[in-house]
Coordinates of C-alpha atoms in Angstrom, one line a residue:
M1 CA -105.8 -71.6 33.1
K2 CA -103.6 -74.7 33.0
K3 CA -100.1 -73.8 32.5
I4 CA -96.9 -75.6 32.5
Q5 CA -93.3 -74.3 33.3
I6 CA -90.1 -76.1 32.0
T7 CA -87.0 -75.8 34.1
P8 CA -83.7 -77.4 33.5
A9 CA -82.2 -80.1 35.8
W10 CA -79.0 -81.8 36.0
S11 CA -77.2 -84.2 38.3
F12 CA -74.0 -86.0 39.2
T13 CA -74.3 -89.9 39.3
D14 CA -71.5 -92.2 40.4
E15 CA -70.9 -95.8 39.4
A16 CA -73.1 -97.0 42.2
G17 CA -76.1 -94.9 40.9
N18 CA -76.1 -92.4 43.6
R19 CA -77.6 -89.2 42.2
L20 CA -77.2 -85.6 43.5
D21 CA -80.2 -84.2 45.3
P22 CA -81.7 -81.2 43.5
Q23 CA -82.6 -79.8 46.9
L24 CA -78.9 -79.4 47.5
F25 CA -78.6 -76.4 45.1
G26 CA -81.4 -74.6 46.9
L27 CA -79.6 -75.1 50.1
L28 CA -76.1 -74.0 48.7
N29 CA -77.8 -70.9 47.4
A30 CA -79.4 -70.1 50.7
V31 CA -76.0 -70.5 52.5
H32 CA -74.5 -68.2 50.0
Q33 CA -77.2 -65.6 50.5
S34 CA -77.4 -65.8 54.4
G35 CA -74.2 -67.0 55.7
K36 CA -75.9 -69.2 58.4
L37 CA -77.0 -72.8 58.0
T38 CA -79.9 -72.3 60.3
V39 CA -81.3 -69.5 58.2
A40 CA -80.6 -71.4 55.1
A41 CA -82.4 -74.4 56.2
A42 CA -85.5 -72.3 57.0
D43 CA -85.3 -70.6 53.7
V44 CA -85.5 -73.8 51.8
G45 CA -88.2 -75.3 54.1
I46 CA -86.2 -78.1 55.7
S47 CA -85.0 -78.8 59.3
Y48 CA -81.4 -78.0 60.5
R49 CA -80.8 -81.8 60.9
H50 CA -81.9 -82.5 57.6
A51 CA -79.8 -79.7 56.1
W52 CA -76.8 -80.9 58.0
N53 CA -77.3 -84.5 56.9
L54 CA -77.7 -83.5 53.2
L55 CA -74.4 -81.4 53.2
N56 CA -72.7 -84.6 54.9
K57 CA -74.0 -87.0 52.4
W58 CA -72.8 -85.1 49.4
A59 CA -69.5 -84.1 51.2
D60 CA -69.0 -87.9 51.3
F61 CA -70.0 -88.4 47.7
F62 CA -67.4 -85.9 46.5
G63 CA -64.9 -86.5 49.3
V64 CA -64.7 -82.8 49.9
A65 CA -66.9 -80.4 52.2
L66 CA -69.5 -78.3 50.3
V67 CA -69.9 -75.8 53.2
D68 CA -67.4 -74.6 55.8
M69 CA -68.7 -73.6 59.2
Q70 CA -67.0 -72.1 62.2
K71 CA -68.6 -71.1 65.5
G72 CA -69.1 -67.5 65.7
R73 CA -68.5 -66.9 62.1
G74 CA -71.4 -68.6 60.4
A75 CA -71.2 -70.7 57.3
W76 CA -69.8 -70.1 53.8
L77 CA -69.5 -72.2 50.6
S78 CA -66.3 -74.2 50.1
P79 CA -64.5 -73.8 46.6
L80 CA -66.4 -76.9 45.6
G81 CA -69.7 -75.8 46.9
E82 CA -69.3 -72.4 45.0
K83 CA -68.6 -74.3 41.7
L84 CA -71.7 -76.5 42.1
L85 CA -73.9 -73.5 42.8
W86 CA -72.5 -71.4 39.9
A87 CA -72.7 -74.4 37.5
E88 CA -76.4 -74.9 38.5
Q89 CA -77.2 -71.1 37.8
R90 CA -75.3 -71.1 34.5
V91 CA -77.3 -74.1 33.3
A92 CA -80.5 -72.3 34.2
A93 CA -79.4 -68.9 32.7
R94 CA -78.1 -70.4 29.5
L95 CA -81.2 -72.6 28.8
G96 CA -83.9 -70.4 30.2
P97 CA -85.0 -68.4 27.2
Q98 CA -85.1 -71.6 25.1
L99 CA -87.3 -73.4 27.5
E100 CA -89.4 -70.3 28.0
S101 CA -90.2 -70.5 24.2
L102 CA -90.8 -74.0 24.3
G103 CA -93.3 -73.6 27.3
S104 CA -95.0 -70.9 25.5
E105 CA -95.8 -73.3 22.5
L106 CA -96.8 -76.2 24.7
N107 CA -99.0 -73.8 26.9
L108 CA -100.6 -72.6 23.7
E109 CA -101.4 -76.0 22.5
I110 CA -102.9 -77.0 26.0
Q111 CA -105.1 -73.9 26.1
Q112 CA -106.4 -74.5 22.6
L113 CA -107.2 -78.3 23.4
L114 CA -109.0 -77.4 26.7
E115 CA -110.7 -74.1 25.7
G116 CA -110.9 -74.3 21.8
V117 CA -108.9 -72.6 19.2
K118 CA -108.7 -68.7 19.9
P119 CA -106.8 -66.0 18.1
V120 CA -103.2 -65.9 19.1
L121 CA -100.8 -62.9 19.1
R122 CA -97.4 -64.1 18.0
L123 CA -94.5 -62.1 19.4
Y124 CA -90.9 -62.7 18.3
A125 CA -88.5 -60.7 20.5
S126 CA -84.9 -60.3 21.7
H127 CA -84.8 -61.8 25.1
G128 CA -84.9 -59.4 28.1
Y129 CA -86.0 -59.1 31.7
A130 CA -88.9 -56.7 30.8
V131 CA -90.3 -58.9 27.8
A132 CA -90.0 -62.0 30.0
L133 CA -92.7 -60.3 32.3
L134 CA -95.4 -60.1 29.5
P135 CA -96.8 -63.6 29.9
R136 CA -97.3 -63.1 33.6
F137 CA -99.7 -60.2 32.8
A138 CA -101.3 -61.7 29.8
A139 CA -104.5 -63.2 31.5
D140 CA -106.7 -61.9 28.6
L141 CA -104.5 -62.5 25.9
Q142 CA -103.3 -65.7 23.9
L143 CA -99.7 -64.7 23.7
D144 CA -97.1 -66.9 21.8
L145 CA -93.6 -65.5 22.8
Q146 CA -90.7 -66.7 21.1
Y147 CA -87.1 -65.5 21.7
C148 CA -84.7 -64.8 18.9
S149 CA -82.2 -62.2 17.7
P150 CA -83.5 -58.7 16.9
Q151 CA -82.7 -59.5 13.1
E152 CA -84.5 -62.7 13.3
A153 CA -87.6 -61.1 14.9
L154 CA -87.8 -58.4 12.2
A155 CA -87.3 -60.7 9.5
A156 CA -90.2 -62.9 10.7
L157 CA -92.5 -59.9 11.0
N158 CA -91.8 -59.0 7.3
R159 CA -92.5 -62.6 6.1
G160 CA -95.7 -62.9 8.2
A161 CA -94.3 -65.5 10.7
C162 CA -95.2 -63.2 13.7
D163 CA -97.6 -60.2 14.4
V164 CA -95.1 -58.2 16.7
A165 CA -91.3 -58.1 16.8
G166 CA -89.1 -56.9 19.6
F167 CA -85.8 -55.2 19.1
H168 CA -83.6 -52.7 20.8
V169 CA -81.6 -49.7 19.7
P170 CA -79.2 -47.3 21.6
T171 CA -80.6 -43.9 22.5
A172 CA -77.4 -42.3 21.3
A173 CA -76.3 -42.9 17.7
I174 CA -73.5 -45.4 17.2
S175 CA -71.8 -46.4 14.1
G176 CA -71.5 -49.7 12.3
P177 CA -73.9 -52.1 10.6
L178 CA -76.4 -52.3 13.6
M179 CA -78.6 -49.3 12.5
K180 CA -78.1 -50.0 8.9
N181 CA -79.5 -53.5 9.3
Y182 CA -82.5 -52.2 11.3
R183 CA -83.3 -49.5 8.5
R184 CA -83.2 -52.3 6.0
L185 CA -85.8 -54.4 8.0
L186 CA -88.1 -51.5 9.0
K187 CA -90.5 -50.2 6.5
P188 CA -91.6 -46.7 7.2
R189 CA -94.8 -46.8 5.2
S190 CA -96.1 -50.1 6.6
H191 CA -94.6 -50.4 10.0
R192 CA -95.4 -48.6 13.3
I193 CA -93.3 -48.6 16.4
I194 CA -94.8 -49.4 20.0
R195 CA -92.4 -48.0 22.7
F196 CA -91.8 -50.5 25.3
I197 CA -89.1 -49.7 27.9
T198 CA -85.6 -48.1 28.1
R199 CA -82.8 -50.1 29.9
C200 CA -79.2 -49.5 30.9
Q201 CA -76.4 -51.5 29.5
G202 CA -72.7 -51.6 30.7
L203 CA -69.9 -53.5 32.3
M204 CA -70.9 -56.3 34.7
I205 CA -68.0 -56.7 37.2
K206 CA -67.1 -58.5 40.5
P207 CA -68.8 -56.7 43.4
D208 CA -65.4 -55.6 44.9
N209 CA -64.0 -54.7 41.5
P210 CA -60.5 -56.3 42.2
R211 CA -59.3 -55.4 38.7
G212 CA -60.4 -51.8 39.0
I213 CA -62.4 -51.8 35.8
E214 CA -63.8 -48.5 35.1
G215 CA -64.5 -48.5 31.3
L216 CA -64.1 -49.9 27.8
N217 CA -60.4 -49.1 27.8
D218 CA -59.8 -51.6 30.7
L219 CA -61.1 -54.5 28.4
L220 CA -57.7 -54.3 26.6
R221 CA -55.6 -55.0 29.6
T222 CA -53.8 -58.4 29.7
D223 CA -55.0 -59.0 33.3
V224 CA -58.6 -58.7 32.5
R225 CA -60.8 -61.7 31.3
F226 CA -63.9 -60.9 29.3
I227 CA -67.0 -62.9 28.5
N228 CA -69.0 -61.8 25.4
R229 CA -72.5 -62.3 23.9
Q230 CA -73.2 -64.3 20.8
R231 CA -72.4 -62.7 17.6
D232 CA -76.2 -62.2 16.3
S233 CA -77.3 -60.7 19.5
G234 CA -78.3 -56.9 19.7
T235 CA -76.2 -56.6 22.8
R236 CA -73.1 -57.9 21.0
A237 CA -73.8 -55.3 18.2
L238 CA -74.2 -52.6 20.7
L239 CA -70.8 -53.3 22.4
D240 CA -69.1 -53.6 19.1
G241 CA -70.4 -50.2 18.1
L242 CA -69.3 -48.7 21.4
L243 CA -65.7 -50.3 20.9
R244 CA -65.7 -49.0 17.3
D245 CA -66.6 -45.6 18.3
A246 CA -64.0 -45.5 20.9
G247 CA -61.2 -46.7 18.4
L248 CA -60.6 -49.9 20.5
S249 CA -59.6 -53.2 18.8
V250 CA -61.6 -56.4 19.7
R251 CA -58.6 -58.3 18.9
K252 CA -56.9 -57.1 21.9
I253 CA -59.7 -58.1 24.3
K254 CA -58.8 -61.3 26.2
G255 CA -62.0 -63.7 25.8
Y256 CA -63.7 -61.7 23.2
E257 CA -64.4 -64.9 21.4
L258 CA -65.9 -66.7 24.2
E259 CA -69.8 -66.3 24.1
E260 CA -72.9 -66.8 26.2
Y261 CA -76.5 -66.4 25.0
T262 CA -78.2 -64.4 27.7
H263 CA -77.5 -61.4 30.1
S264 CA -77.9 -63.7 33.1
A265 CA -75.6 -66.3 31.7
V266 CA -72.8 -63.7 31.3
A267 CA -73.5 -62.5 34.8
A268 CA -73.4 -66.1 36.1
Y269 CA -70.2 -66.7 34.2
I270 CA -68.7 -63.8 36.0
A271 CA -70.0 -64.8 39.4
A272 CA -68.5 -68.1 39.0
G273 CA -65.0 -66.6 38.8
M274 CA -64.7 -67.6 35.1
A275 CA -64.3 -64.1 33.9
D276 CA -63.7 -60.6 35.4
V277 CA -66.1 -58.6 33.1
G278 CA -68.9 -58.8 30.6
F279 CA -71.3 -56.5 28.9
G280 CA -75.0 -56.7 29.6
V281 CA -78.0 -55.2 31.4
E282 CA -77.9 -53.7 35.0
A283 CA -80.7 -56.0 36.1
A284 CA -78.6 -59.2 35.3
A285 CA -75.6 -57.8 37.2
R286 CA -77.7 -57.2 40.4
Q287 CA -79.5 -60.5 40.1
F288 CA -76.0 -62.2 40.6
G289 CA -74.6 -59.6 43.2
L290 CA -72.2 -58.0 40.7
G291 CA -71.0 -54.4 40.3
F292 CA -72.0 -52.5 37.4
V293 CA -70.5 -49.6 35.2
P294 CA -73.1 -48.0 33.1
L295 CA -72.2 -47.2 29.4
A296 CA -75.3 -46.8 27.3
T297 CA -79.0 -46.4 27.4
E298 CA -81.3 -48.4 25.0
H299 CA -84.8 -48.2 23.8
Y300 CA -86.3 -51.6 23.7
L301 CA -89.2 -51.4 21.1
M302 CA -92.1 -53.4 19.5
V303 CA -92.8 -53.1 15.8
C304 CA -96.0 -54.2 14.0
H305 CA -97.8 -53.6 10.7
K306 CA -99.7 -50.2 10.6
Q307 CA -103.0 -52.2 9.9
S308 CA -102.4 -54.5 12.8
L309 CA -102.9 -51.6 15.4
N310 CA -106.7 -52.0 15.4
D311 CA -106.5 -55.6 16.0
P312 CA -108.2 -56.6 19.3
K313 CA -105.3 -58.9 20.2
L314 CA -102.7 -56.1 19.8
Q315 CA -105.0 -53.6 21.6
R316 CA -104.9 -56.0 24.6
L317 CA -101.1 -56.3 24.4
I318 CA -100.8 -52.3 24.4
G319 CA -103.2 -52.1 27.2
L320 CA -101.1 -54.6 29.2
M321 CA -98.1 -52.5 28.7
E322 CA -99.9 -49.3 29.8
S323 CA -101.3 -51.0 33.0
E324 CA -100.0 -49.7 36.4
A325 CA -99.2 -53.2 37.5
F326 CA -96.9 -53.9 34.6
R327 CA -95.2 -50.5 34.9
Q328 CA -94.6 -51.2 38.6
A329 CA -93.0 -54.6 37.8
V330 CA -90.8 -53.0 35.1
S331 CA -89.8 -50.3 37.5
A332 CA -88.7 -52.8 40.0
L333 CA -86.0 -54.0 37.5
P334 CA -82.6 -52.3 38.1
G335 CA -81.8 -50.1 35.2
Y336 CA -85.1 -50.3 33.6
S337 CA -87.8 -47.5 33.0
P338 CA -91.4 -47.9 31.5
S339 CA -91.9 -44.2 31.1
R340 CA -93.2 -44.2 27.6
C341 CA -94.6 -47.8 27.4
G342 CA -97.4 -48.3 25.0
E343 CA -96.8 -45.1 22.9
I344 CA -97.1 -45.4 19.2
C345 CA -94.8 -43.7 16.9
A346 CA -93.6 -43.8 13.1
I347 CA -90.3 -45.3 12.1
D348 CA -89.0 -42.0 10.9
E349 CA -89.9 -40.3 14.1
L350 CA -87.9 -42.9 16.0
F351 CA -84.7 -42.6 14.0
D352 CA -85.0 -38.7 13.8
A353 CA -85.4 -38.6 17.6

């Protein structure tokens, strides 16, 4: 099956037209991970000499070293090298979901052109690490995966724009508009829930926790910088509910108005040193080498129309979820569990649980 993948790319260019080599970002990341230039060069598949020349070329370009080295101590990124690496990772983290959605559309068009028009299962879902695994395992399924907010996904299901909607709810009840909005959009008589995964959300912090952040109360401290999720995200709604239940004012949180659009973008923002703490899933924190303070567990769920459960396309999706290979992939994600993946339940059963 022919598939394309869209990845973001950016570069610095000076007045003479010199353009930053994309291979440099891979080398900087490998140096950051290994602490040795010899190991980093091998990791990215280039010779030590080429790695050395690459670093020198772009040190001359900027007028500042990108990697500092000392005999017996290895190699480490300079302040500029760190900024370049985290800038590249922030770009990828912020744009990734939109590009994945676009890639899904383009791949579907290519498949239909090469193989003929076949039935497509349209899944609109809140972005997450587990749902992003689905296309990798959908070999026998024409899956069109589009990322959007939970409310947008449920609204799309109700107007017939998709076949399945993905959203997430806390395992423990919280106050506020989140659950009211879900109850308004979910229809107990005509909808059914397909359980997907559970995941842990909490505070993402720097690995050595220099600010001593231990819980939500610390977000109100004047020496703590916070990075938030966008207003219509389910994660933002979860955080607001936790703050409301704890009696904490968002007006006192430094950086509450600053927003990123994915869990990984929040983690990259903190890893770049631009904030001390953010709220999101444990998997994102571990991906960027951050510490994590667990605060809430969520059910990530799929919802469909009751009459769609016998649709062969939906049966394939459920079979995919129940497969051992998919469950193992989910279990490998920090803070994720597939224990009830693929189970069907009624709307009332979900909210009464």
